[in-house]
Short mmCIF file of C-alpha atoms in Angstrom, two decimals:
data_model
loop_
_atom_site.label_atom_id
_atom_site.label_comp_id
_atom_site.label_asym_id
_atom_site.label_seq_id
_atom_site.Cartn_x
_atom_site.Cartn_y
_atom_site.Cartn_z
CA UNK I 241 25.30 -12.30 112.73
CA UNK I 242 25.55 -9.20 114.89
CA UNK I 243 26.46 -5.81 114.31
CA UNK I 244 28.06 -4.49 111.60
CA UNK I 245 29.59 -1.47 113.48
CA UNK I 246 28.12 1.42 111.02
CA UNK I 247 28.49 4.56 112.87
CA UNK I 248 24.55 5.93 113.62
CA UNK I 249 25.35 9.13 111.60
CA UNK I 250 26.70 7.40 108.87
CA UNK I 251 23.08 5.62 108.93
CA UNK I 252 21.12 8.80 109.01
CA UNK I 253 23.46 11.26 106.40
CA UNK I 254 22.93 8.05 103.84
CA UNK I 255 19.20 7.85 104.57
CA UNK I 256 19.48 11.67 103.85
CA UNK I 257 21.18 11.01 100.84
CA UNK I 258 18.57 8.23 99.65
CA UNK I 259 15.82 10.98 100.53
CA UNK I 260 17.33 13.54 98.19
CA UNK I 261 17.82 10.62 95.23
CA UNK I 262 13.88 9.99 95.70
CA UNK I 263 12.80 13.85 95.88
CA UNK I 264 15.11 14.03 92.65
CA UNK I 265 13.79 10.97 91.02
CA UNK I 266 10.26 12.57 91.20
CA UNK I 267 11.62 15.85 90.19
CA UNK I 268 12.60 14.43 86.94
CA UNK I 269 9.13 12.45 86.27
CA UNK I 270 10.58 9.10 87.84
CA UNK I 271 8.61 6.59 89.08
CA UNK I 272 8.15 6.91 92.38
CA UNK I 273 10.73 5.06 94.69
CA UNK I 274 11.95 4.69 98.63
CA UNK I 275 15.03 4.16 99.22
CA UNK I 276 16.14 2.55 102.75
CA UNK I 277 19.84 3.16 103.25
CA UNK I 278 20.26 0.57 106.47
CA UNK I 279 18.88 -2.07 103.90
CA UNK I 280 21.50 -0.98 101.28
CA UNK I 281 24.63 -0.67 103.57
CA UNK I 282 23.86 -4.14 105.28
CA UNK I 283 22.24 -6.29 102.75
CA UNK I 284 24.83 -8.09 100.95
CA UNK I 285 26.47 -9.00 104.69
CA UNK I 286 22.46 -10.66 105.44
CA UNK I 287 22.30 -12.25 102.45
CA UNK I 288 25.87 -13.94 102.72
CA UNK I 289 25.81 -14.66 106.60
CA UNK I 290 28.66 -13.01 107.15
CA UNK I 291 30.51 -11.43 110.35
CA UNK I 292 30.77 -8.94 112.38
CA UNK I 293 34.22 -7.31 110.98
CA UNK I 294 37.45 -6.60 113.25
CA UNK I 295 40.79 -6.14 111.46
CA UNK I 296 39.50 -8.63 108.87
CA UNK I 297 36.58 -7.16 106.97
CA UNK I 298 33.19 -8.94 106.43
CA UNK I 299 33.95 -10.27 103.80
CA UNK I 300 37.42 -11.68 104.99
CA UNK I 301 39.41 -10.35 101.94
CA UNK I 302 40.79 -6.89 103.57
CA UNK I 303 42.80 -6.78 106.91
CA UNK I 304 44.43 -3.77 109.03
CA UNK I 305 47.77 -4.57 109.36
CA UNK I 306 49.79 -2.73 111.98
CA UNK I 307 53.03 -0.98 110.73
CA UNK I 308 55.91 0.77 112.23
CA UNK I 309 54.24 3.86 112.14
CA UNK I 310 50.58 3.16 112.28
CA UNK I 311 48.13 1.36 110.08
CA UNK I 312 47.38 -0.09 106.56
CA UNK I 313 44.86 -1.67 105.09
CA UNK I 314 45.06 -4.36 102.00
CA UNK I 315 42.98 -6.51 100.16
CA UNK I 316 43.62 -10.15 98.82
CA UNK I 317 40.12 -10.87 96.52
CA UNK I 318 41.89 -12.28 93.99
CA UNK I 319 44.49 -14.67 92.65
CA UNK I 320 46.61 -12.11 91.55
CA UNK I 321 46.82 -10.13 94.70
CA UNK I 322 47.81 -13.63 95.99
CA UNK I 323 50.48 -14.50 93.94
CA UNK I 324 51.82 -10.63 94.36
CA UNK I 325 52.59 -11.23 97.99
CA UNK I 326 56.15 -12.42 98.03
CA UNK I 327 57.07 -9.53 95.93
CA UNK I 328 55.66 -7.08 98.19
CA UNK I 329 57.29 -8.30 100.81
CA UNK I 330 60.63 -9.44 98.90
CA UNK I 331 60.02 -13.02 99.63
CA UNK I 332 60.56 -16.01 97.64
CA UNK I 333 57.85 -17.48 99.17
CA UNK I 334 55.12 -16.94 101.98
CA UNK I 335 53.21 -20.38 102.25
CA UNK I 336 49.20 -21.13 101.45
CA UNK I 337 48.43 -18.18 103.90
CA UNK I 338 49.97 -15.43 103.55
CA UNK I 339 48.30 -13.12 105.93
CA UNK I 340 51.00 -13.94 108.63
CA UNK I 341 54.08 -13.28 106.71
CA UNK I 342 52.31 -10.17 105.87
CA UNK I 343 51.53 -9.09 109.54
CA UNK I 344 55.31 -10.02 110.83
CA UNK I 345 56.84 -7.73 107.81
CA UNK I 346 54.40 -4.93 108.57
CA UNK I 347 55.32 -4.71 112.10
CA UNK I 348 59.30 -3.95 111.17
CA UNK I 349 58.40 -1.53 108.02
CA UNK I 350 57.04 1.74 106.93
CA UNK I 351 53.41 2.20 106.15
CA UNK I 352 53.84 4.45 103.32
CA UNK I 353 56.16 2.30 101.86
CA UNK I 354 54.21 -0.75 101.83
CA UNK I 355 51.40 0.51 100.48
CA UNK I 356 53.49 2.25 97.45
CA UNK I 357 55.18 -0.94 96.98
CA UNK I 358 51.57 -2.47 96.99
CA UNK I 359 50.23 -0.19 94.62
CA UNK I 360 52.93 -0.30 92.12
CA UNK I 361 51.79 -4.56 91.80
CA UNK I 362 48.23 -3.53 90.99
CA UNK I 363 47.27 -4.62 94.39
CA UNK I 364 44.48 -2.70 96.48
CA UNK I 365 46.39 -1.05 99.60
CA UNK I 366 45.76 2.57 101.91
CA UNK I 367 46.77 4.24 104.32
CA UNK I 368 44.61 4.78 107.35
CA UNK I 369 42.64 8.14 106.90
CA UNK I 370 45.53 9.18 104.37
CA UNK I 371 42.54 10.11 102.00
CA UNK I 372 40.38 13.96 102.62
CA UNK I 373 36.38 14.39 102.26
CA UNK I 374 35.65 15.23 98.97
CA UNK I 375 32.30 15.61 96.97
CA UNK I 376 31.85 14.49 93.20
CA UNK I 377 34.11 17.10 90.57
CA UNK I 378 31.57 17.94 87.61
CA UNK I 379 33.26 19.24 84.44
CA UNK I 380 30.89 20.17 81.05
CA UNK I 381 31.11 17.65 78.48
CA UNK I 382 28.46 18.73 76.12
CA UNK I 383 25.52 20.93 75.23
CA UNK I 384 22.77 20.32 78.07
CA UNK I 385 19.28 18.88 77.12
CA UNK I 386 16.58 18.21 79.60
CA UNK I 387 15.00 14.76 79.32
CA UNK I 388 12.84 13.49 81.36
CA UNK I 389 14.16 9.82 83.53
CA UNK I 390 11.40 7.46 81.70
CA UNK I 391 12.76 8.18 78.58
CA UNK I 392 16.34 7.96 78.98
CA UNK I 393 18.85 5.30 78.06
CA UNK I 394 21.85 4.22 80.43
CA UNK I 395 24.68 2.27 80.01
CA UNK I 396 26.07 0.86 82.75
CA UNK I 397 30.03 -0.77 82.12
CA UNK I 398 30.22 -1.40 85.89
CA UNK I 399 30.83 -4.21 87.96
CA UNK I 400 30.76 -5.34 91.51
CA UNK I 401 28.79 -2.87 94.07
CA UNK I 402 29.16 0.88 93.51
CA UNK I 403 28.18 1.27 90.15
CA UNK I 404 25.91 -1.34 89.50
CA UNK I 405 24.06 0.16 92.58
CA UNK I 406 23.66 3.56 90.73
CA UNK I 407 22.04 2.04 87.82
CA UNK I 408 19.58 0.06 89.77
CA UNK I 409 18.48 2.75 91.74
CA UNK I 410 18.12 4.69 87.95
CA UNK I 411 16.26 1.68 86.58
CA UNK I 412 14.24 1.02 89.93
CA UNK I 413 13.27 4.95 88.66
CA UNK I 414 12.17 4.18 85.16
CA UNK I 415 14.81 4.78 83.51
CA UNK I 416 16.37 1.72 80.26
CA UNK I 417 19.55 0.39 81.67
CA UNK I 418 21.81 -1.47 79.98
CA UNK I 419 24.34 -4.10 82.10
CA UNK I 420 27.30 -3.83 79.78
CA UNK I 421 29.55 -7.16 80.21
CA UNK I 422 32.53 -8.80 78.01
CA UNK I 423 30.98 -12.30 77.30
CA UNK I 424 34.85 -13.66 78.27
CA UNK I 425 34.91 -11.80 81.67
CA UNK I 426 31.48 -10.84 82.97
CA UNK I 427 30.63 -9.15 86.20
CA UNK I 428 32.34 -11.26 88.89
CA UNK I 429 29.30 -11.12 91.17
CA UNK I 430 28.03 -13.11 88.58
CA UNK I 431 29.17 -16.12 90.10
CA UNK I 432 28.78 -15.37 93.98
CA UNK I 433 25.85 -15.56 95.80
CA UNK I 434 22.70 -15.08 93.10
CA UNK I 435 20.54 -13.19 95.22
CA UNK I 436 23.32 -10.55 95.60
CA UNK I 437 23.62 -10.17 92.02
CA UNK I 438 19.66 -10.18 91.38
CA UNK I 439 19.30 -7.58 94.09
CA UNK I 440 21.18 -4.78 91.97
CA UNK I 441 20.52 -6.18 88.53
CA UNK I 442 17.28 -7.54 88.18
CA UNK I 443 15.71 -4.89 86.59
CA UNK I 444 18.38 -4.10 83.94
CA UNK I 445 19.09 -5.65 80.50
CA UNK I 446 22.06 -7.67 79.81
CA UNK I 447 24.05 -6.92 76.95
CA UNK I 448 27.37 -9.41 76.26
CA UNK I 449 30.00 -7.48 74.04
CA UNK I 450 33.66 -7.28 73.58
CA UNK I 451 35.34 -4.12 74.69
CA UNK I 452 36.69 -4.05 71.18
CA UNK I 453 33.22 -5.04 69.31
CA UNK I 454 31.60 -1.63 67.41
CA UNK I 455 28.87 -2.03 68.77
CA UNK I 456 30.12 -0.83 71.74
CA UNK I 457 30.83 2.70 70.72
CA UNK I 458 27.14 2.91 69.14
CA UNK I 459 25.82 1.86 72.66
CA UNK I 460 28.03 4.72 74.35
CA UNK I 461 27.46 7.20 71.38
CA UNK I 462 23.58 6.95 71.77
CA UNK I 463 23.43 6.64 75.55
CA UNK I 464 22.02 9.38 77.82
CA UNK I 465 23.99 8.25 81.11
CA UNK I 466 27.43 6.19 81.05
CA UNK I 467 28.34 4.29 84.32
CA UNK I 468 31.72 3.85 83.99
CA UNK I 469 33.68 1.58 87.20
CA UNK I 470 36.66 1.10 85.69
CA UNK I 471 40.63 1.94 86.83
CA UNK I 472 41.08 5.62 85.44
CA UNK I 473 41.70 5.52 81.82
CA UNK I 474 40.92 2.26 81.44
CA UNK I 475 38.25 2.40 78.83
CA UNK I 476 40.76 4.99 77.43
CA UNK I 477 43.60 3.53 76.38
CA UNK I 478 41.11 1.22 74.08
CA UNK I 479 39.20 4.68 72.58
CA UNK I 480 35.93 4.16 74.98
CA UNK I 481 36.92 7.44 77.26
CA UNK I 482 33.91 9.74 77.70
CA UNK I 483 36.20 12.37 75.68
CA UNK I 484 36.74 10.19 72.95
CA UNK I 485 33.49 8.75 72.34
CA UNK I 486 30.66 10.88 70.09
CA UNK I 487 27.91 11.84 72.88
CA UNK I 488 24.05 12.90 72.50
CA UNK I 489 23.67 16.77 73.91
CA UNK I 490 22.69 15.86 77.86
CA UNK I 491 24.33 12.94 78.01
CA UNK I 492 25.81 12.20 81.45
CA UNK I 493 29.18 10.38 82.19
CA UNK I 494 29.65 9.43 85.59
CA UNK I 495 33.03 7.74 86.07
CA UNK I 496 33.65 5.71 89.81
CA UNK I 497 37.01 5.39 90.78
CA UNK I 498 38.84 4.59 94.17
CA UNK I 499 40.62 7.70 94.54
CA UNK I 500 39.92 9.83 91.54
CA UNK I 501 40.93 10.40 87.86
CA UNK I 502 44.81 11.14 88.70
CA UNK I 503 45.32 8.23 90.93
CA UNK I 504 45.34 4.80 88.91
CA UNK I 505 45.27 2.85 92.03
CA UNK I 506 43.13 -0.07 92.51
CA UNK I 507 40.36 0.27 95.30
CA UNK I 508 37.93 -2.16 97.17
CA UNK I 509 35.10 -1.53 99.10
CA UNK I 510 37.36 -2.16 102.62
CA UNK I 511 40.26 -0.93 101.65
CA UNK I 512 38.71 2.41 100.16
CA UNK I 513 36.98 3.08 103.42
CA UNK I 514 39.86 2.88 105.38
CA UNK I 515 41.98 5.25 103.14
CA UNK I 516 39.04 7.56 103.85
CA UNK I 517 39.77 6.90 107.60
CA UNK I 518 36.00 4.71 108.00
CA UNK I 519 36.99 2.52 110.40
CA UNK I 520 35.70 2.02 113.96
CA UNK I 521 37.82 2.31 116.88
CA UNK I 522 38.86 -1.13 118.98
CA UNK I 523 40.73 -1.87 122.12
CA UNK I 524 43.98 -2.21 120.45
CA UNK I 525 43.52 0.29 117.76
CA UNK I 526 40.90 0.64 114.48
CA UNK I 527 38.37 -1.89 113.36
CA UNK I 528 36.57 -2.40 110.03
CA UNK I 529 33.40 -0.81 109.96
CA UNK I 530 29.87 -2.55 107.50
CA UNK I 531 30.57 -4.53 104.64
CA UNK I 532 32.48 -2.91 102.19
CA UNK I 533 31.15 -0.28 103.45
CA UNK I 534 32.35 2.24 100.71
CA UNK I 535 31.01 0.78 97.23
CA UNK I 536 27.04 1.29 98.39
CA UNK I 537 27.88 4.48 99.62
CA UNK I 538 29.47 5.30 96.77
CA UNK I 539 26.99 3.96 94.96
CA UNK I 540 24.57 6.51 96.45
CA UNK I 541 26.87 9.27 95.98
CA UNK I 542 26.92 8.58 92.13
CA UNK I 543 22.98 8.37 91.71
CA UNK I 544 22.88 11.14 93.39
CA UNK I 545 25.28 13.08 91.50
CA UNK I 546 23.90 11.61 87.92
CA UNK I 547 20.41 12.59 88.60
CA UNK I 548 21.83 16.58 89.84
CA UNK I 549 23.47 16.62 86.58
CA UNK I 550 20.29 15.75 85.12
CA UNK I 551 18.52 18.22 86.73
CA UNK I 552 20.66 20.83 85.11
CA UNK I 553 20.60 19.67 81.81
CA UNK I 554 23.14 16.93 82.20
CA UNK I 555 26.29 17.43 78.98
CA UNK I 556 28.85 16.75 82.08
CA UNK I 557 31.28 14.20 83.38
CA UNK I 558 31.21 13.36 87.44
CA UNK I 559 34.13 12.03 88.55
CA UNK I 560 33.22 9.62 92.59
CA UNK I 561 35.69 8.88 94.43
CA UNK I 562 35.43 5.44 96.68
CA UNK I 563 38.10 7.18 98.83
CA UNK I 564 36.65 10.52 98.98
CA UNK I 565 32.92 9.62 100.12
CA UNK I 566 34.21 7.11 102.71
CA UNK I 567 36.30 10.19 104.14
CA UNK I 568 33.10 12.35 103.99
CA UNK I 569 31.21 9.97 106.50
CA UNK I 570 34.54 9.45 108.79
CA UNK I 571 34.13 13.14 109.47
CA UNK I 572 30.55 12.61 110.97
CA UNK I 573 30.21 11.98 114.89
CA UNK I 574 32.17 8.56 115.54
CA UNK I 575 29.88 7.19 117.96
CA UNK I 576 29.64 3.28 116.78
CA UNK I 577 25.80 1.70 116.16
CA UNK I 578 24.21 -1.50 116.65
CA UNK I 579 22.46 -2.16 113.19
CA UNK I 580 22.42 -5.50 112.08
CA UNK I 581 22.49 -6.83 108.60
CA UNK I 582 18.73 -6.49 107.54
CA UNK I 583 18.23 -8.91 104.45
CA UNK I 584 17.20 -6.81 101.60
CA UNK I 585 13.84 -7.07 99.86
CA UNK I 586 14.43 -9.53 96.37
CA UNK I 587 13.23 -8.65 93.55
CA UNK I 588 10.32 -10.39 91.88
CA UNK I 589 12.09 -12.11 88.92
CA UNK I 590 16.22 -12.97 88.46
CA UNK I 591 18.71 -10.87 86.61
CA UNK I 592 18.64 -11.76 82.77
CA UNK I 593 21.30 -14.03 81.70
CA UNK I 594 24.40 -12.85 80.12
CA UNK I 595 23.59 -11.34 76.80
CA UNK I 596 20.38 -12.42 76.86
CA UNK I 597 19.11 -9.18 75.48
CA UNK I 598 21.86 -8.21 72.70
CA UNK I 599 19.16 -8.11 69.89
CA UNK I 600 16.75 -5.56 71.94
CA UNK I 601 19.72 -3.64 72.73
CA UNK I 602 20.96 -3.03 68.94
CA UNK I 603 17.12 -2.36 68.58
CA UNK I 604 17.05 0.40 70.69
CA UNK I 605 20.62 1.80 69.31
CA UNK I 606 19.95 1.38 65.88
CA UNK I 607 16.34 3.55 66.57
CA UNK I 608 18.49 5.79 68.32
CA UNK I 609 20.48 6.52 65.58
CA UNK I 610 18.00 7.15 63.44
CA UNK I 611 17.41 11.08 62.07
CA UNK I 612 14.55 12.40 64.27
#
């Protein structure tokens, strides 16, 4: 494995964010932890033995494509995305490997047109550098209520990397974190490298529940922190949005999306990084840097935003957009670094099997619903 091409300035800034998180955890009475930003940004690549990225992302699912007027990124990580390629290109078929047809069509088209069409089809696509830097947005939600971090109950409804990393850091600090998955559609990383899933989720309780089950709404109503990683309005359509669910005083609800709540576009770590302009300069054009780098950077940013909210007493809804986080890092000095993937320190025990803690979570919810 070679260098992931992560700019030194990005690693340095990410470590500053990590150090601020550790300090805030101490301020809130949490368990002291050390956070190695380089390990967080490169650990998955080391575990999976991923190659250095280029026009193809380290994970292989995303590509930077030249268009008639610039560059754009497309991710084909899901079967539905691959199936949508003929519709994107307005062709009857493209063959077993869609990338050559995409490259050919792209050179004769405007990138903005291709990205707009891809988004209409629900595909993760982005114009290079289309998004500006931005901090998390915060708005009042409930009355504030200060509580020590180790007493908090966190409902982690997210999947993949950014949201689960946020939950992992809160769990390491002493909070009780419940990883919520549906029995029929658990977190997709369960089916991948077990070391990665364990690294991000081992300190959490596992709760398997259908989204339509009353038990889920009851958990959200007694939680002190909710981590949401679905598309904008995804939970709201089921009546489970932050403004629809009864809340304890001081509840912090963090929503992690690709582009913010006003833009219902799908995003993954590499295409969101491209949207923010977080790429490196190659001889003939841009190259990906890192491994889905917008994911771990956003996970760090979300954890810091939650802790900052808790320090204010909570009672807030916090929105964190992956592309805006990537753009913030892209605005730093652009010299590339040579950080190679670093194997993470894996937890002493694996993550809990799906639904292993259902009974324990129900007891926690019942205890919290009792009158004080």
